[in-house]
Short mmCIF file of C-alpha atoms in Angstrom, two decimals:
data_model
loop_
_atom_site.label_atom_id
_atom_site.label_comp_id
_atom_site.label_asym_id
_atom_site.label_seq_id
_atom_site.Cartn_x
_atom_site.Cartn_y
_atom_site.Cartn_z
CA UNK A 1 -33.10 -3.43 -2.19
CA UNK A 2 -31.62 -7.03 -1.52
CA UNK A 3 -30.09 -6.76 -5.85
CA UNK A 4 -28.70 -3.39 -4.84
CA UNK A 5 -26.78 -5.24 -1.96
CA UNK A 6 -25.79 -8.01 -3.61
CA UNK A 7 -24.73 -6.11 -6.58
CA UNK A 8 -22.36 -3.86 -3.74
CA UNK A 9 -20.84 -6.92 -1.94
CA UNK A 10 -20.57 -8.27 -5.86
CA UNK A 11 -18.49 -4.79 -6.89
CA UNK A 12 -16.33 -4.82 -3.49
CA UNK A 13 -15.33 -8.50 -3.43
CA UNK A 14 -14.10 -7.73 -7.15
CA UNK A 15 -12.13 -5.22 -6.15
CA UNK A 16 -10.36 -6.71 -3.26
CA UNK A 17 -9.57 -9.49 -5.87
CA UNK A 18 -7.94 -6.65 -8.37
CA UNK A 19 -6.06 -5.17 -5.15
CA UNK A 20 -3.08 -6.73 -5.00
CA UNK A 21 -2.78 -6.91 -9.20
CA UNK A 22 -3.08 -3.18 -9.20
CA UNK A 23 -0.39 -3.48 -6.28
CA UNK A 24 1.85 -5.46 -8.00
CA UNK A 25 1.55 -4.26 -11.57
CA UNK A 26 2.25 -0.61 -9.66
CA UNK A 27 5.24 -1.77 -7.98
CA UNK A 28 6.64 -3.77 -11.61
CA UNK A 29 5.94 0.21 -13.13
CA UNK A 30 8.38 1.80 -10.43
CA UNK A 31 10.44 -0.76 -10.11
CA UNK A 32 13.68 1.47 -10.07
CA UNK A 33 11.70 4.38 -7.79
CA UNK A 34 13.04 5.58 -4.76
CA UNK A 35 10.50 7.76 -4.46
CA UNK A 36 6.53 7.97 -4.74
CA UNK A 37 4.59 7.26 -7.88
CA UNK A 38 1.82 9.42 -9.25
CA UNK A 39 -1.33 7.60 -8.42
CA UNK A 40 -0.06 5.61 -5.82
CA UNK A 41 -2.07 3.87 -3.50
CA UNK A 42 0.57 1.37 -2.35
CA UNK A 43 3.54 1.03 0.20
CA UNK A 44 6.87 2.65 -1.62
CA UNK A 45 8.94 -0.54 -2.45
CA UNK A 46 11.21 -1.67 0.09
CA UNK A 47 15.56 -1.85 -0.17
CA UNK A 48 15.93 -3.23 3.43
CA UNK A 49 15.13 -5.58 6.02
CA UNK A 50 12.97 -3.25 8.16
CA UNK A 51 10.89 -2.10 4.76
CA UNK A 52 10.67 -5.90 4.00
CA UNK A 53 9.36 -6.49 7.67
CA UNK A 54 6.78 -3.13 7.52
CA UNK A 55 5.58 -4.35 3.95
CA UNK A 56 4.50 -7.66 5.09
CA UNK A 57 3.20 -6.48 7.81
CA UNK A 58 1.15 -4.47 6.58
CA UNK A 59 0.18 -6.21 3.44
CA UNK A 60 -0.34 -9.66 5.57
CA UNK A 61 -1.73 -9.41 9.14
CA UNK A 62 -3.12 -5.51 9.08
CA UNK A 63 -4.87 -6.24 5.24
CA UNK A 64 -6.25 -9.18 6.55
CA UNK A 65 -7.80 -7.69 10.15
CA UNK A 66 -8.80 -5.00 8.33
CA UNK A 67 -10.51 -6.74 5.29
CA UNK A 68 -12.34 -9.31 7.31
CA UNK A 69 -13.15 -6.21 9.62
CA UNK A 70 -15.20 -4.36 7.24
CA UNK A 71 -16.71 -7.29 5.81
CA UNK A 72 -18.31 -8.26 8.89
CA UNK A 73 -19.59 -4.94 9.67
CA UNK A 74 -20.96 -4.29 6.71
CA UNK A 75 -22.12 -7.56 6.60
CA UNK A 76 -24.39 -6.94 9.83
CA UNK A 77 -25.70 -3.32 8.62
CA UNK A 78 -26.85 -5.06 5.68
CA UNK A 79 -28.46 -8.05 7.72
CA UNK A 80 -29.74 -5.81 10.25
CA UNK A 81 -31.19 -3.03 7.97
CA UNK A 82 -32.96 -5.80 5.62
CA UNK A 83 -33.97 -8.05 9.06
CA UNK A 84 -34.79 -5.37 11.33
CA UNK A 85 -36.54 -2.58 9.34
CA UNK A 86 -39.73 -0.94 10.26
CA UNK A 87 -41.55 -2.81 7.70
CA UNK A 88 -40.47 -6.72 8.28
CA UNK A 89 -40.22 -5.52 12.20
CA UNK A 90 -43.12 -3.17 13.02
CA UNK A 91 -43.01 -4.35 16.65
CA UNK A 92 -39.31 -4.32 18.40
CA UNK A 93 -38.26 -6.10 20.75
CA UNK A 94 -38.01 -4.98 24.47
CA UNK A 95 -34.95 -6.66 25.83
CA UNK A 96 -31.81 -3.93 26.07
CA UNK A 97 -29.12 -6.21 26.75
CA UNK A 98 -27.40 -9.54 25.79
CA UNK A 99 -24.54 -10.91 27.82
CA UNK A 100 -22.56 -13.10 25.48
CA UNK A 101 -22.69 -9.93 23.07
CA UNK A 102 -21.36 -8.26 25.28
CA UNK A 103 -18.85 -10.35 26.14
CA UNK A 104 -17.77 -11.13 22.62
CA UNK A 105 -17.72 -7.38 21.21
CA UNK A 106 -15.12 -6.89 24.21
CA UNK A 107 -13.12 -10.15 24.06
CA UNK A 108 -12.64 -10.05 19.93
CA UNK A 109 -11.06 -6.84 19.43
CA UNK A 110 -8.96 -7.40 22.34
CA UNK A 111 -7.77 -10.78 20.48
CA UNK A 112 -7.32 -8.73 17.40
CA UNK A 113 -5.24 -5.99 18.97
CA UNK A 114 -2.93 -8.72 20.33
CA UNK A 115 -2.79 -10.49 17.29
CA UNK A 116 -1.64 -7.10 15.57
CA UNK A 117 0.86 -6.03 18.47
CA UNK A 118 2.98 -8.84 18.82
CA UNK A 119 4.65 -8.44 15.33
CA UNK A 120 4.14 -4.89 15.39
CA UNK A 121 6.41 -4.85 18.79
CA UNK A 122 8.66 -6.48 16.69
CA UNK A 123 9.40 -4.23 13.87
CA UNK A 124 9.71 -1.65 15.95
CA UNK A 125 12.05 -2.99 17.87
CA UNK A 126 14.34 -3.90 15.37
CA UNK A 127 14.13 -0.23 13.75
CA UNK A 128 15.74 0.81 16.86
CA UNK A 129 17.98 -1.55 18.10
CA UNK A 130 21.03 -1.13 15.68
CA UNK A 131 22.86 -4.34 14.55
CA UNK A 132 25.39 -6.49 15.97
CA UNK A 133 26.23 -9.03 13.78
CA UNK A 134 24.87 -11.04 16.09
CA UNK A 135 21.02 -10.63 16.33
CA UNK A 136 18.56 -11.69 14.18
CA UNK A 137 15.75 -9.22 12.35
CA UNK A 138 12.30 -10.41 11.46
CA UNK A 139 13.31 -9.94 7.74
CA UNK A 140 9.91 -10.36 5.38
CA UNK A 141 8.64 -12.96 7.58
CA UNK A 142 7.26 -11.07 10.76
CA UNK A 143 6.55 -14.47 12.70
CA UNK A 144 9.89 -16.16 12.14
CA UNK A 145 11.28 -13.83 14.99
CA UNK A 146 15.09 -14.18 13.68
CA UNK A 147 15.72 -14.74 9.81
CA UNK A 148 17.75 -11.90 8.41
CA UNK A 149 20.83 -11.50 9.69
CA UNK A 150 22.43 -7.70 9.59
CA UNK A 151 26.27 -7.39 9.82
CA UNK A 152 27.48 -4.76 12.18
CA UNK A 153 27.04 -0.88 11.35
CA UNK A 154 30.39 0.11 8.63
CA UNK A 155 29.29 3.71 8.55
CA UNK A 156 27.79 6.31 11.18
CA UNK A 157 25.91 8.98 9.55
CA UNK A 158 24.82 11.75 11.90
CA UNK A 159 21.69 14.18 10.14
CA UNK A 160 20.62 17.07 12.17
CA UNK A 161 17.21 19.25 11.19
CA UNK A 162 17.86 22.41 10.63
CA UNK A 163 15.33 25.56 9.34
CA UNK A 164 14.53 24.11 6.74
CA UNK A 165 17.22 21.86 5.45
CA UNK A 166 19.72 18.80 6.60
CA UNK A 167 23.01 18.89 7.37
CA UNK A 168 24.83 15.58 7.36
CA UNK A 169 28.07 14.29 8.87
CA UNK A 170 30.44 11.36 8.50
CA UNK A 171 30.71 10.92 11.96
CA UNK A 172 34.19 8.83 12.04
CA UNK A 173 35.57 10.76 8.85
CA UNK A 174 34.77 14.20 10.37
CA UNK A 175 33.36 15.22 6.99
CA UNK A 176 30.14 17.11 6.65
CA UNK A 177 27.34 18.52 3.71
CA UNK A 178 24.85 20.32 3.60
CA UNK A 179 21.21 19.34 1.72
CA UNK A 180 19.08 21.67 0.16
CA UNK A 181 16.08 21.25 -2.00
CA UNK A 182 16.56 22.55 -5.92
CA UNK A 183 14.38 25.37 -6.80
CA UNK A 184 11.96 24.31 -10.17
CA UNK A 185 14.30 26.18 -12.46
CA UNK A 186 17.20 24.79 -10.81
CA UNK A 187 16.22 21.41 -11.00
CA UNK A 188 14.78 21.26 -14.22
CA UNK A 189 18.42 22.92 -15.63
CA UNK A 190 20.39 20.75 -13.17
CA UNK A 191 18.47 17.15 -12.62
CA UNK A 192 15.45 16.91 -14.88
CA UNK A 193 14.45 13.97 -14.24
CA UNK A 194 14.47 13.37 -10.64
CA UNK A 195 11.10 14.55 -8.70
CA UNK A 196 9.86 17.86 -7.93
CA UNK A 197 9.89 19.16 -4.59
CA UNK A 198 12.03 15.81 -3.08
CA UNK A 199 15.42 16.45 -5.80
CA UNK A 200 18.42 18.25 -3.79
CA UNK A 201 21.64 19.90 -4.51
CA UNK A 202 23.48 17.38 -2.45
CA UNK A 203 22.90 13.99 -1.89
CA UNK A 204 23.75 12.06 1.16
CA UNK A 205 26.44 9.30 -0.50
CA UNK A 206 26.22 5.62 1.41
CA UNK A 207 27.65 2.23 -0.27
CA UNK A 208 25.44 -0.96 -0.76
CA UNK A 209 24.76 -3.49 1.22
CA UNK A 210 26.64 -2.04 4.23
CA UNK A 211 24.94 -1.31 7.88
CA UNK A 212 24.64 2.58 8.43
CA UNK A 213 24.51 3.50 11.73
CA UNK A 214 22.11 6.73 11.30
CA UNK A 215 22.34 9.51 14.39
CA UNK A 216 19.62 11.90 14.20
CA UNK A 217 19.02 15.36 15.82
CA UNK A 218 18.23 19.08 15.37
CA UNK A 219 19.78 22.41 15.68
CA UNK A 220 19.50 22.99 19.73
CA UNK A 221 17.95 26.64 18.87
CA UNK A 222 15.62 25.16 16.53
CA UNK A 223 12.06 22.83 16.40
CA UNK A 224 11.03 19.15 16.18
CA UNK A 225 11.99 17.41 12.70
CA UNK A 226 11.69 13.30 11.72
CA UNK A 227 14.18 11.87 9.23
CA UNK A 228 12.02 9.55 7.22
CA UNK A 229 13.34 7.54 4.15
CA UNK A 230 9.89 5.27 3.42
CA UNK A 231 12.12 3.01 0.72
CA UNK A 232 14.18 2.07 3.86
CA UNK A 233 11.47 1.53 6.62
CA UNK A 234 12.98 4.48 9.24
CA UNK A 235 11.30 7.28 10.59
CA UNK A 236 12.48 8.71 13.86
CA UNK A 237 11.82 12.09 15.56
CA UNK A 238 14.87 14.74 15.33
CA UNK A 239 15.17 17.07 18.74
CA UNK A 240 17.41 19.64 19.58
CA UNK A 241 19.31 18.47 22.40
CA UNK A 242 18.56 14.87 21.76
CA UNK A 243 20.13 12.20 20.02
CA UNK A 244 18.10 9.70 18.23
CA UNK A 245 19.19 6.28 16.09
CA UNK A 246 18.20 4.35 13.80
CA UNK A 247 19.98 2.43 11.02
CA UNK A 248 19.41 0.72 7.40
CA UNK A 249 21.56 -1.55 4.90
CA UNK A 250 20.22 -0.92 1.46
CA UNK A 251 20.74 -4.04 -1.20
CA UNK A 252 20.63 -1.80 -3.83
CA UNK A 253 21.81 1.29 -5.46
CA UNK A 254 20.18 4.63 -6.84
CA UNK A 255 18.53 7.42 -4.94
CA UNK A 256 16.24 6.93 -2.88
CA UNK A 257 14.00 9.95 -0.89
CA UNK A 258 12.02 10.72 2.13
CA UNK A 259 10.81 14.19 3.22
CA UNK A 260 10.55 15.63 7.08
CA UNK A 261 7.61 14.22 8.56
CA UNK A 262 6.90 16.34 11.72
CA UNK A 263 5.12 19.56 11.22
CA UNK A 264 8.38 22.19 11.58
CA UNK A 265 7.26 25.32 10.43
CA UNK A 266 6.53 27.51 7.22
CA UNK A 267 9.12 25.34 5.37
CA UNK A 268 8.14 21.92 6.56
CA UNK A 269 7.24 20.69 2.78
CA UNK A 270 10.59 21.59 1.68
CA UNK A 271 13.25 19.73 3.49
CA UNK A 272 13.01 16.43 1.60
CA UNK A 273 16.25 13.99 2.34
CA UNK A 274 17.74 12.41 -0.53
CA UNK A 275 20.12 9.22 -0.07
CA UNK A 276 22.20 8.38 -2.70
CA UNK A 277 23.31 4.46 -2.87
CA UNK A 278 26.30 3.64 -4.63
CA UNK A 279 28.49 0.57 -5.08
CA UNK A 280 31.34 0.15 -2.50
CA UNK A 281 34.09 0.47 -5.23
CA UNK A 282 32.47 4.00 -6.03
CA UNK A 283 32.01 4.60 -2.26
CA UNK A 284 35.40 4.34 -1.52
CA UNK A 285 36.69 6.69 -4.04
CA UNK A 286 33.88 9.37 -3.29
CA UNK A 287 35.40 8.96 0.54
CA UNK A 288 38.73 9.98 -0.54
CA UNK A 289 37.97 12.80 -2.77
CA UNK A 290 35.89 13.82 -0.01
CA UNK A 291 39.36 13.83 2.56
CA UNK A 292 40.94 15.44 0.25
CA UNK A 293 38.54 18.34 -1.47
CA UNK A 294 35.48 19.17 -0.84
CA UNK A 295 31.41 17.58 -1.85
CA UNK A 296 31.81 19.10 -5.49
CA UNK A 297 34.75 17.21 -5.97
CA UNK A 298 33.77 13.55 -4.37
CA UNK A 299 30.57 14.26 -6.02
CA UNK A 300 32.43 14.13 -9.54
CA UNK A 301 33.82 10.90 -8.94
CA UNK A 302 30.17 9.52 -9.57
CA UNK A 303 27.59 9.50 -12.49
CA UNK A 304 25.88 12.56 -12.57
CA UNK A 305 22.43 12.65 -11.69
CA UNK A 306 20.24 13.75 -14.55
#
């Protein structure tokens, strides 16, 4: 019995060694991604601040509690079933209580829960207090409490849920689109190589490295939504009659996705969001076609999307 053990804790120490390997070596593969990976067991890789900030987060303080967690559980069921067992035990002991136990099973997890809330409180804060230019984010160090620094939001996107789709608006350009999710054949014809079931008709257009102000809502006769881009950190609930916001400044370009993430309806697995990321240059000359035509024909000032 005591081999088997040691042969467990041998096979799980081994593999929390191989962890973040397997991580990175995933994360090398989809380097150019927006989107999830088949087989993927990791965080999608992060464009922004907030990502950087939720990444090593999670990856540094929660990885740790949690590791160190398990491995002291598991490391009294094994003490306790190899000490304590009817055979090595026949006769148990009659005392029911223990005071500095009890004390300590209280007092740790409290510790641990602060431990875990302080930077916590911090990322979320900074997903929803948009930028200044003046305040400080957390950036990929979740302790330094002021690192990054975020330039004031350029752009004010405002994406409302609809049954079961987006529609988006440039708020101070009074242009709007509509987003749709490609049917298979479509997409396949259309965009082959983007991903099933997240590829669109019409991408939402923003430049690089520029602070977008994002407004979120839903249609005031419909339901709940949650505009969630994991690539960019932001998730935030959509509700008619209420207006939500959060904000992102991507640092680099290609498409990046996120689906609805509140449970909407028959449709809910179908209204993936699809950001497109382009250089300011090409941003600027999308804009204008934009004023002066219509999607289709800012849309042809870019590469096409295979």
């Amino acid at each position: 019995m005591t081999g088997l053990f040691l042969k467990m804790g041998a096979l799980s120490a081994a593999a929390m060694a191989l962890a973040p390997v397997l991580a990175a070596a995933q994360e090398e593969a989809g380097s150019t991604a927006g989107h999830p990976l088949p087989g993927q067991f990791h965080l999608q890789r992060s464009v922004t601040p907030i990502m950087d900030s939720i990444t090593a987060f999670h990856d540094g303080i929660l990885m740790w509690s949690i590791s160190l967690i398990v491995a002291l559980v598991l490391g009294l069921l094994v003490w306790i079933m190899i000490r304590y067992n009817a055979k090595r035990n026949p006769v148990p002991a009659a005392f029911t209580h223990n005071t500095l136990v009890e004390i300590a099973w209280t007092v740790l997890p409290i510790v641990v829960l602060i431990v875990i809330a302080i930077p916590s409180f911090g990322v979320l804060s900074d997903q929803l207090t948009t930028p200044d230019g003046e305040r400080k984010y957390l950036g990929s160090n979740i302790f330094s409490f002021g690192e990054v620094e975020v330039p004031a939001p350029e752009l004010t996107i405002k994406a409302t849920g609809q049954q079961w789709y987006w529609d988006y608006e440039y708020v101070d350009q009074g242009l709007a689109l509509t987003s749709i999710m490609m049917d298979e054949p479509t997409r396949t014809a259309a965009k082959p190589n983007q991903p099933r079931l997240l590829a669109v008709d019409n991408e939402l257009v923003v430049p690089v490295d520029t602070t977008v102000r994002v407004q979120v809502t839903a249609d005031p006769m419909g339901v709940i939504h949650a505009f969630a881009v994991p690539s960019f950190g932001i998730k935030i609930d959509a509700v008619p009659g209420r207006l939500n916001e959060t904000w992102f400044n991507a640092r680099e370009t290609g498409i990046f996705y996120g689906q609805c993430s509140e449970l909407c309806g028959k449709d809910h697995a179908f209204m993936p969001i699809a950001v497109r990321v382009v250089t300011k240059d090409e941003f600027t000359a999308y804009l204008a076609a934009f004023e002066g035509g219509d999607y289709a024909a800012a849309n042809a000032t870019l590469a096409a999307v295979q």
